[in-house]
Coordinates of C-alpha atoms in Angstrom, one line a residue:
X7 CA 10.3 -14.9 114.4
X8 CA 13.6 -16.1 114.8
X9 CA 16.4 -13.7 116.9
X10 CA 19.6 -14.2 114.8
X11 CA 23.2 -13.2 116.9
X12 CA 26.7 -13.3 115.9
X13 CA 27.4 -15.2 118.2
X14 CA 26.1 -17.5 120.9
X15 CA 27.8 -18.6 124.4
X16 CA 26.3 -21.9 126.4
X17 CA 27.6 -21.0 129.7
X18 CA 28.4 -17.8 132.1
X19 CA 31.2 -18.8 133.6
X20 CA 35.1 -18.1 133.9
X21 CA 35.2 -18.8 130.4
X22 CA 32.1 -17.6 128.8
X23 CA 31.7 -14.5 130.3
X24 CA 35.7 -13.8 129.4
X25 CA 34.6 -14.1 126.0
X26 CA 31.4 -12.4 125.7
X27 CA 33.4 -9.5 127.5
X28 CA 36.3 -9.4 124.1
X29 CA 32.9 -10.5 121.6
X30 CA 30.8 -7.2 122.7
X31 CA 34.5 -5.3 122.7
X32 CA 34.5 -5.8 119.7
X33 CA 31.4 -5.0 118.2
X34 CA 29.2 -8.2 117.6
X35 CA 26.0 -8.5 119.3
X36 CA 25.7 -12.0 121.9
X37 CA 23.6 -14.0 123.3
X38 CA 24.8 -15.7 126.9
X39 CA 22.2 -18.4 127.5
X40 CA 22.9 -20.3 130.7
X41 CA 20.8 -23.1 133.3
X42 CA 22.4 -21.4 136.4
X43 CA 20.3 -18.3 137.5
X44 CA 23.1 -16.2 138.1
X45 CA 26.0 -15.5 136.0
X46 CA 30.1 -17.5 137.5
X47 CA 29.5 -21.2 136.4
X48 CA 30.2 -24.3 139.3
X49 CA 33.7 -22.2 140.2
X50 CA 32.1 -19.0 141.6
X51 CA 28.5 -20.6 141.7
X52 CA 26.3 -17.3 142.9
X53 CA 29.4 -14.8 143.6
X54 CA 27.4 -11.7 142.9
X55 CA 25.4 -12.7 146.1
X56 CA 27.9 -13.7 148.8
X57 CA 31.8 -12.9 147.7
X58 CA 31.1 -9.9 149.7
X59 CA 29.2 -12.2 153.3
X60 CA 31.2 -14.3 155.5
X61 CA 30.7 -16.9 153.8
X62 CA 32.7 -15.3 150.6
X63 CA 35.4 -14.7 152.7
X64 CA 35.2 -19.5 154.1
X65 CA 35.1 -19.3 150.3
X66 CA 38.6 -17.8 150.1
X67 CA 40.0 -15.4 147.3
X68 CA 39.7 -17.8 144.5
X69 CA 36.0 -17.4 144.7
X70 CA 35.7 -13.4 145.5
X71 CA 37.5 -13.0 142.1
X72 CA 34.7 -14.1 140.4
X73 CA 33.3 -10.9 141.3
X74 CA 34.4 -8.6 139.5
X75 CA 34.2 -10.3 135.9
X76 CA 30.8 -10.5 137.0
X77 CA 30.2 -6.9 137.2
X78 CA 33.0 -6.4 133.6
X79 CA 30.4 -9.0 131.7
X80 CA 27.0 -7.4 133.5
X81 CA 27.9 -4.3 131.5
X82 CA 29.3 -5.5 128.8
X83 CA 26.1 -5.4 126.5
X84 CA 25.6 -8.5 125.5
X85 CA 21.8 -10.5 126.0
X86 CA 21.9 -12.6 128.9
X87 CA 19.1 -15.8 130.1
X88 CA 19.3 -17.1 132.9
X89 CA 17.7 -20.0 134.2
X90 CA 17.9 -21.5 129.7
X91 CA 19.1 -25.6 129.4
X92 CA 20.3 -25.9 125.5
X93 CA 19.1 -28.7 124.5
X94 CA 20.0 -28.9 120.5
X95 CA 22.1 -27.9 118.1
X96 CA 21.7 -27.8 114.0
X97 CA 24.8 -26.9 111.3
X98 CA 23.5 -23.4 110.4
X99 CA 23.7 -22.5 113.6
X100 CA 20.3 -23.1 114.9
X101 CA 20.6 -23.3 119.0
X102 CA 17.0 -25.2 120.8
X103 CA 16.8 -24.3 124.1
X104 CA 13.8 -24.0 127.0
X105 CA 13.2 -20.8 129.7
X106 CA 10.5 -20.7 131.9
X107 CA 8.4 -23.6 130.0
X108 CA 9.2 -22.2 126.5
X109 CA 11.6 -23.5 124.0
X110 CA 12.8 -21.4 121.2
X111 CA 15.2 -21.4 118.8
X112 CA 18.1 -19.1 117.8
X113 CA 20.0 -18.3 114.7
X114 CA 23.9 -18.0 115.0
X115 CA 26.3 -17.5 113.3
X116 CA 29.1 -18.5 115.6
X117 CA 28.6 -20.8 118.7
X118 CA 30.5 -20.7 121.4
X119 CA 30.8 -24.1 124.2
X120 CA 31.7 -22.7 127.8
X121 CA 30.1 -26.0 129.3
X122 CA 33.0 -26.2 132.1
X123 CA 33.5 -29.8 133.5
X124 CA 31.5 -32.6 135.5
X125 CA 32.7 -34.7 138.0
X126 CA 34.3 -37.4 137.2
X127 CA 31.9 -40.9 137.4
X128 CA 32.8 -42.5 140.1
X129 CA 30.5 -45.2 140.9
X130 CA 31.4 -47.9 144.5
X131 CA 28.8 -50.2 146.0
X132 CA 26.6 -48.0 148.1
X133 CA 27.4 -44.6 146.2
X134 CA 23.2 -44.1 145.5
X135 CA 22.3 -44.1 149.1
X136 CA 20.9 -40.5 150.3
X137 CA 23.8 -40.0 152.3
X138 CA 26.4 -39.6 150.1
X139 CA 27.4 -36.5 148.0
X140 CA 29.9 -35.7 145.4
X141 CA 31.9 -33.2 147.1
X142 CA 31.5 -30.9 144.6
X143 CA 27.0 -31.4 145.1
X144 CA 28.8 -30.4 149.0
X145 CA 30.6 -27.1 147.9
X146 CA 27.9 -26.3 146.1
X147 CA 25.1 -26.6 148.9
X148 CA 27.6 -24.1 150.6
X149 CA 28.5 -21.8 148.3
X150 CA 24.5 -21.5 147.5
X151 CA 23.2 -21.7 151.2
X152 CA 26.1 -22.0 153.6
X153 CA 24.8 -25.3 154.5
X154 CA 26.3 -27.5 156.2
X155 CA 26.2 -31.1 157.6
X156 CA 25.4 -31.5 160.4
X157 CA 27.3 -34.6 161.4
X158 CA 30.6 -34.6 160.9
X159 CA 31.4 -36.3 157.9
X160 CA 34.0 -38.6 155.8
X161 CA 35.3 -37.8 152.4
X162 CA 36.7 -40.3 150.1
X163 CA 38.9 -39.5 146.9
X164 CA 42.0 -37.6 146.0
X165 CA 42.7 -34.0 144.3
X166 CA 42.8 -30.3 145.4
X167 CA 38.5 -30.1 145.2
X168 CA 39.3 -32.0 148.3
X169 CA 41.6 -29.5 149.8
X170 CA 40.6 -26.9 149.4
X171 CA 36.6 -28.3 150.3
X172 CA 37.6 -30.2 153.6
X173 CA 39.8 -26.1 154.5
X174 CA 35.8 -24.5 153.7
X175 CA 34.4 -26.6 155.5
X176 CA 36.5 -26.5 158.7
X177 CA 36.5 -22.9 158.5
X178 CA 32.4 -22.8 158.8
X179 CA 32.3 -25.0 161.5
X180 CA 31.4 -28.1 160.0
X181 CA 33.5 -31.3 161.2
X182 CA 35.6 -34.5 160.2
X183 CA 35.2 -37.9 160.4
X184 CA 37.7 -38.5 158.4
X185 CA 39.2 -38.2 154.9
X186 CA 39.8 -42.0 152.6
X187 CA 42.5 -40.9 150.5
X188 CA 43.0 -42.6 147.5
X189 CA 46.2 -41.0 145.3
X190 CA 48.9 -43.1 145.1
X191 CA 51.9 -43.7 147.9
X192 CA 53.9 -42.5 144.9
X193 CA 52.5 -39.3 144.0
X194 CA 55.4 -37.8 144.8
X195 CA 57.9 -39.8 143.1
X196 CA 55.1 -39.6 139.6
X197 CA 55.6 -36.0 140.6
X198 CA 58.8 -35.1 140.2
X199 CA 59.2 -34.5 136.1
X200 CA 57.1 -31.9 136.3
X201 CA 58.8 -30.1 139.4
X202 CA 60.7 -27.9 138.1
X203 CA 57.3 -26.1 136.2
X204 CA 55.8 -26.4 139.4
X205 CA 57.8 -24.4 141.0
X206 CA 57.0 -21.5 138.5
X207 CA 53.2 -21.9 139.9
X208 CA 55.6 -21.5 143.6
X209 CA 51.8 -19.3 144.8
X210 CA 49.0 -22.0 143.5
X211 CA 51.9 -25.0 145.1
X212 CA 51.7 -23.1 148.3
X213 CA 47.7 -22.4 148.2
X214 CA 47.5 -26.6 148.6
X215 CA 50.4 -26.6 151.4
X216 CA 47.8 -24.4 153.5
X217 CA 45.1 -26.5 152.7
X218 CA 47.0 -28.5 153.8
X219 CA 48.7 -27.5 156.8
X220 CA 44.4 -25.9 157.9
X221 CA 43.3 -29.8 157.4
X222 CA 46.4 -30.6 160.9
X223 CA 45.7 -28.4 162.7
X224 CA 42.2 -28.6 163.2
X225 CA 43.5 -33.0 163.5
X226 CA 42.2 -34.1 160.6
X227 CA 41.9 -37.6 161.0
X228 CA 44.4 -38.7 157.1
X229 CA 44.2 -42.2 156.6
X230 CA 46.5 -42.4 153.9
X231 CA 46.6 -45.4 150.8
X232 CA 43.1 -46.0 150.5
X233 CA 42.9 -49.1 147.9
X234 CA 38.5 -49.6 148.2
X235 CA 35.6 -48.7 150.0
X236 CA 31.3 -48.5 149.9
X237 CA 29.1 -46.9 151.1
X238 CA 26.4 -49.3 153.4
X239 CA 23.6 -48.9 155.1
X240 CA 19.0 -50.0 154.7
X241 CA 18.0 -46.7 153.4
X242 CA 20.4 -44.1 154.0
X243 CA 24.0 -44.5 154.8
X244 CA 24.4 -45.9 158.2
X245 CA 28.5 -47.1 157.6
X246 CA 31.5 -47.0 155.6
X247 CA 33.8 -50.3 154.6
X248 CA 37.6 -49.1 152.9
X249 CA 40.7 -51.2 152.5
X250 CA 44.1 -49.6 153.7
X251 CA 47.3 -50.4 151.4
X252 CA 48.3 -53.1 154.0
X253 CA 45.0 -54.6 152.8
X254 CA 42.8 -54.5 156.2
X255 CA 39.0 -54.1 156.0
X256 CA 37.9 -51.1 158.3
X257 CA 34.3 -50.2 158.8
X258 CA 33.3 -47.0 160.5
X259 CA 30.0 -45.1 161.2
X260 CA 28.9 -42.3 159.2
X261 CA 26.1 -40.5 158.5
X262 CA 27.5 -38.3 155.1
X263 CA 30.6 -39.4 153.5
X264 CA 31.3 -37.0 150.2
X265 CA 33.3 -38.5 147.4
X266 CA 35.5 -37.1 144.7
X267 CA 37.8 -38.3 141.6
X268 CA 38.9 -35.1 140.0
X269 CA 37.3 -33.6 136.8
X270 CA 36.8 -34.2 133.5
X271 CA 35.4 -32.3 130.5
X272 CA 32.1 -31.4 129.8
X273 CA 31.8 -33.4 126.0
X274 CA 27.9 -34.2 125.5
X275 CA 27.4 -31.1 123.0
X276 CA 30.4 -31.5 121.2
X277 CA 29.5 -35.1 121.0
X278 CA 26.4 -34.8 120.1
X279 CA 27.8 -32.5 116.5
X280 CA 30.2 -35.5 115.3
X281 CA 33.0 -32.4 116.1
X282 CA 36.1 -34.5 116.7
X283 CA 37.6 -35.9 120.2
X284 CA 40.7 -37.4 120.9
X285 CA 41.8 -39.3 124.5
X286 CA 44.2 -37.6 127.3
X287 CA 46.0 -40.1 128.9
X288 CA 47.4 -38.0 131.1
X289 CA 43.8 -36.7 132.1
X290 CA 42.1 -40.1 131.4
X291 CA 39.4 -38.4 129.5
X292 CA 38.3 -37.3 126.2
X293 CA 38.5 -34.0 125.4
X294 CA 37.9 -31.9 122.0
X295 CA 40.4 -31.6 118.9
X296 CA 40.5 -28.3 119.1
X297 CA 43.0 -25.3 117.1
X298 CA 44.6 -22.7 117.8
X299 CA 41.6 -20.8 118.7
X300 CA 40.3 -23.0 120.3
X301 CA 37.9 -24.0 117.1
X302 CA 36.3 -27.6 116.9
X303 CA 36.9 -29.7 113.9
X304 CA 32.7 -28.3 113.2
X305 CA 34.0 -24.9 111.3
X306 CA 32.0 -21.8 113.4
X307 CA 32.0 -24.2 116.4
X308 CA 34.5 -22.7 119.6
X309 CA 35.3 -24.0 123.4
X310 CA 37.1 -22.3 125.9
X311 CA 37.2 -23.1 129.6
X312 CA 37.6 -26.5 131.5
X313 CA 34.9 -28.1 128.3
X314 CA 38.7 -28.3 126.6
X315 CA 41.0 -29.4 128.9
X316 CA 41.2 -29.2 132.8
X317 CA 42.7 -25.9 133.9
X318 CA 41.0 -24.0 136.5
X319 CA 39.3 -20.5 136.7
X320 CA 41.8 -18.3 135.6
X321 CA 43.4 -20.7 132.4
X322 CA 39.5 -21.0 131.1
X323 CA 38.5 -16.8 131.4
X324 CA 42.4 -16.6 129.3
X325 CA 40.8 -19.7 127.1
X326 CA 37.7 -18.0 126.5
X327 CA 39.4 -14.3 125.2
X328 CA 41.3 -16.1 122.6
X329 CA 37.7 -18.2 121.4
X330 CA 36.5 -14.8 121.3
X331 CA 39.6 -13.5 119.7
X332 CA 39.5 -16.5 117.0
X333 CA 35.8 -16.0 116.5
X334 CA 36.3 -11.5 116.3
X335 CA 38.9 -12.6 113.2
X336 CA 36.7 -14.9 111.9
X337 CA 33.7 -12.5 111.3
X338 CA 36.0 -10.0 109.7
X339 CA 35.6 -7.7 113.0
X340 CA 39.5 -7.5 113.7
X341 CA 42.3 -8.1 111.0
X342 CA 44.8 -11.4 111.5
X343 CA 47.8 -9.3 112.5
X344 CA 45.1 -7.2 115.2
X345 CA 43.8 -10.8 116.8
X346 CA 47.6 -12.8 116.7
X347 CA 48.7 -9.1 119.3
X348 CA 45.7 -8.9 121.5
X349 CA 46.1 -12.7 121.6
X350 CA 49.9 -12.7 122.3
X351 CA 49.8 -12.2 126.2
X352 CA 47.2 -14.1 126.2
X353 CA 48.5 -17.1 125.3
X354 CA 51.6 -16.8 127.3
X355 CA 49.3 -16.3 130.7
X356 CA 47.5 -19.2 129.7
X357 CA 50.9 -21.7 129.0
X358 CA 52.0 -19.9 132.7
X359 CA 48.7 -20.7 134.4
X360 CA 49.0 -24.6 132.9
X361 CA 52.4 -25.3 134.2
X362 CA 50.6 -26.3 136.7
X363 CA 48.6 -29.1 135.7
X364 CA 51.2 -32.3 134.8
X365 CA 51.8 -31.8 137.9
X366 CA 48.9 -32.8 139.3
X367 CA 47.7 -35.0 137.0
X368 CA 50.6 -37.1 138.0
X369 CA 49.2 -36.8 141.8
X370 CA 46.6 -37.5 142.2
X371 CA 45.7 -40.3 138.7
X372 CA 41.7 -41.1 139.4
X373 CA 42.1 -45.0 141.7
X374 CA 42.0 -47.8 139.5
X375 CA 38.3 -49.0 140.8
X376 CA 37.1 -45.8 139.4
X377 CA 37.1 -48.3 136.0
X378 CA 37.0 -51.5 137.5
X379 CA 34.1 -51.9 139.8
X380 CA 33.4 -54.7 141.5
X381 CA 30.5 -57.0 139.2
X382 CA 27.5 -55.5 142.3
X383 CA 28.0 -51.9 142.2
X384 CA 25.9 -49.4 139.8
X385 CA 27.6 -48.5 136.9
X386 CA 24.1 -46.7 135.3
X387 CA 21.3 -45.2 138.2
X388 CA 19.5 -44.1 135.8
X389 CA 18.6 -47.6 134.4
X390 CA 19.6 -49.1 137.4
X391 CA 22.5 -51.4 135.9
X392 CA 25.1 -53.3 137.2
X393 CA 28.8 -53.2 136.3
X394 CA 28.1 -57.5 136.2
X395 CA 25.3 -56.5 134.2
X396 CA 27.3 -54.5 131.3
X397 CA 30.1 -57.4 131.4
X398 CA 27.4 -60.0 131.0
X399 CA 26.2 -57.8 128.3
X400 CA 29.5 -57.7 127.1
X401 CA 30.2 -60.8 126.3
X402 CA 27.7 -60.9 123.2
X403 CA 30.3 -60.9 120.8
X404 CA 32.4 -58.1 121.3
X405 CA 30.2 -54.3 121.0
X406 CA 31.1 -51.1 121.5
X407 CA 28.9 -48.1 123.7
X408 CA 26.7 -47.9 121.7
X409 CA 25.5 -51.6 121.3
X410 CA 25.5 -51.7 124.6
X411 CA 23.1 -48.9 124.9
X412 CA 20.7 -51.2 123.1
X413 CA 20.9 -54.5 125.2
X414 CA 21.1 -52.8 128.2
X415 CA 19.4 -49.2 128.0
X416 CA 23.1 -47.7 129.6
X417 CA 23.2 -43.8 128.8
X418 CA 18.9 -43.7 127.6
X419 CA 18.0 -42.2 131.6
X420 CA 18.1 -38.5 131.6
X421 CA 21.8 -38.3 132.6
X422 CA 22.4 -39.1 129.1
X423 CA 24.8 -41.3 129.3
X424 CA 27.2 -38.5 132.1
X425 CA 27.1 -40.8 134.9
X426 CA 27.6 -43.8 132.7
X427 CA 29.5 -43.1 129.4
X428 CA 33.4 -43.9 130.8
X429 CA 32.9 -46.1 133.6
X430 CA 30.8 -48.0 130.3
X431 CA 34.0 -47.8 128.0
X432 CA 36.7 -49.1 130.7
X433 CA 34.5 -52.6 131.3
X434 CA 34.0 -52.8 127.2
X435 CA 37.9 -52.1 127.2
X436 CA 39.1 -54.9 129.6
X437 CA 36.8 -57.0 129.0
X438 CA 38.0 -56.3 125.5
X439 CA 41.5 -55.9 126.2
X440 CA 41.4 -52.3 123.9
X441 CA 42.6 -48.9 124.8
X442 CA 39.5 -47.3 125.9
X443 CA 40.8 -45.1 122.7
X444 CA 39.9 -47.4 120.8
X445 CA 36.7 -48.0 123.0
X446 CA 35.4 -45.4 122.1
X447 CA 32.4 -43.4 124.0
X448 CA 28.4 -43.0 122.9
X449 CA 26.9 -41.4 120.7
X450 CA 24.9 -38.3 121.7
X451 CA 20.9 -37.5 120.6
X452 CA 18.9 -34.9 121.4
X453 CA 17.8 -32.8 123.1
X454 CA 20.6 -33.8 125.0
X455 CA 18.3 -32.8 128.2
X456 CA 15.5 -33.4 129.5
X457 CA 11.7 -31.2 128.0
X458 CA 7.9 -31.8 128.2
X459 CA 5.4 -32.0 125.8
X460 CA 3.9 -28.9 126.5
X461 CA 7.4 -27.3 125.8
X462 CA 8.3 -28.8 123.0
X463 CA 4.8 -27.8 121.2
X464 CA 5.5 -24.3 122.4
X465 CA 8.4 -23.6 119.2
X466 CA 8.6 -21.4 116.7
X467 CA 11.0 -22.7 114.2
X468 CA 10.4 -20.0 112.0
X469 CA 9.0 -20.1 107.9
X470 CA 12.7 -20.3 107.3
X471 CA 14.0 -22.3 110.1
X472 CA 15.5 -25.4 108.1

């Protein structure tokens, strides 16, 4: 027997939880499925157990704020199934998922994708060595188990997450060997056109300046204007090498290197559903095209949170509420006037929350090397393909990403192109002298996540499933 719901929400982060609460208030039957073992998403990971502990204090007020929303979500009456992977969504809408080794399909009148963001793929020589992680991965370890590297860490990259993590690491007793700051030297000048709007979010600007003050007080060595860097070692990270603004090459011993060049919306599910997407020059990524209620070009499929465009946790909660109001309107649970009235203050708040975003995008663009890695850099770690391999394949006519996939198997591994898709597209765009938006992205095929034959065999589709 296939279970049926008015709405299925994929993801229990800020957007998913907020949407579930609003949908339940409209009287709708809601199922929330989430890969994580508890609500909170990446930004508020493990918030229910950590927020009230000393670790929660180290992580800051922004983190602890998620505990109240998680509590409201638990009480709202939505069916919540953590530890669940969605591996296919079909029209009508049938949502295929796996939990505890068994597969199931449920039917939903509407679907909300609240899958958030991922760290921007950031290939550089040596990034696959043990001892090299992303800043986001290190922060997850800090949140979930207070794991702090025993040796001083090197951090390479730029952006708010770098500042936040460094501050959190220092509070937790960690040590920083150095910060290779890859943000451009003219960042403040690039940000000037957006300064007036940013000043209206002075509190958030103040947080960033506060993190910088913490780093200065701790004596963190900040090396500005780093253009390129690489990880070196036999079997594991042993040294880093970086190029400074004046062209000097420097080597230093290293035990842990954390890299980060911003975040991008998670688009694999919307790409698999063939929703329309648009290229964002400001954030150098694709994002789904949405209407005023967060609905995609596929009727009945909505997106909320950072999957709709990077905005942060508070913006994600607002987007979740707006999408839920749109879904309730479409389901006939509220009328247009009531939906518009309820959405108006949320829309105003969301617009205010997003005022700072253009300045951040201008100040912290990804370094150029992210888009043009050297030939010896592995760009598809699943298939161990280098940028040179991709460039050779690109010489065979004028292939697109899907032809490159056929030629080389790039994007066919467990990550399904999440880690190489943008890099491949940029390499092709450079070779063909075309915009990245014109080159496009991989065509995404199910299953969206690895699936065993045993799990597939356990699937009961029912007599009337399509």
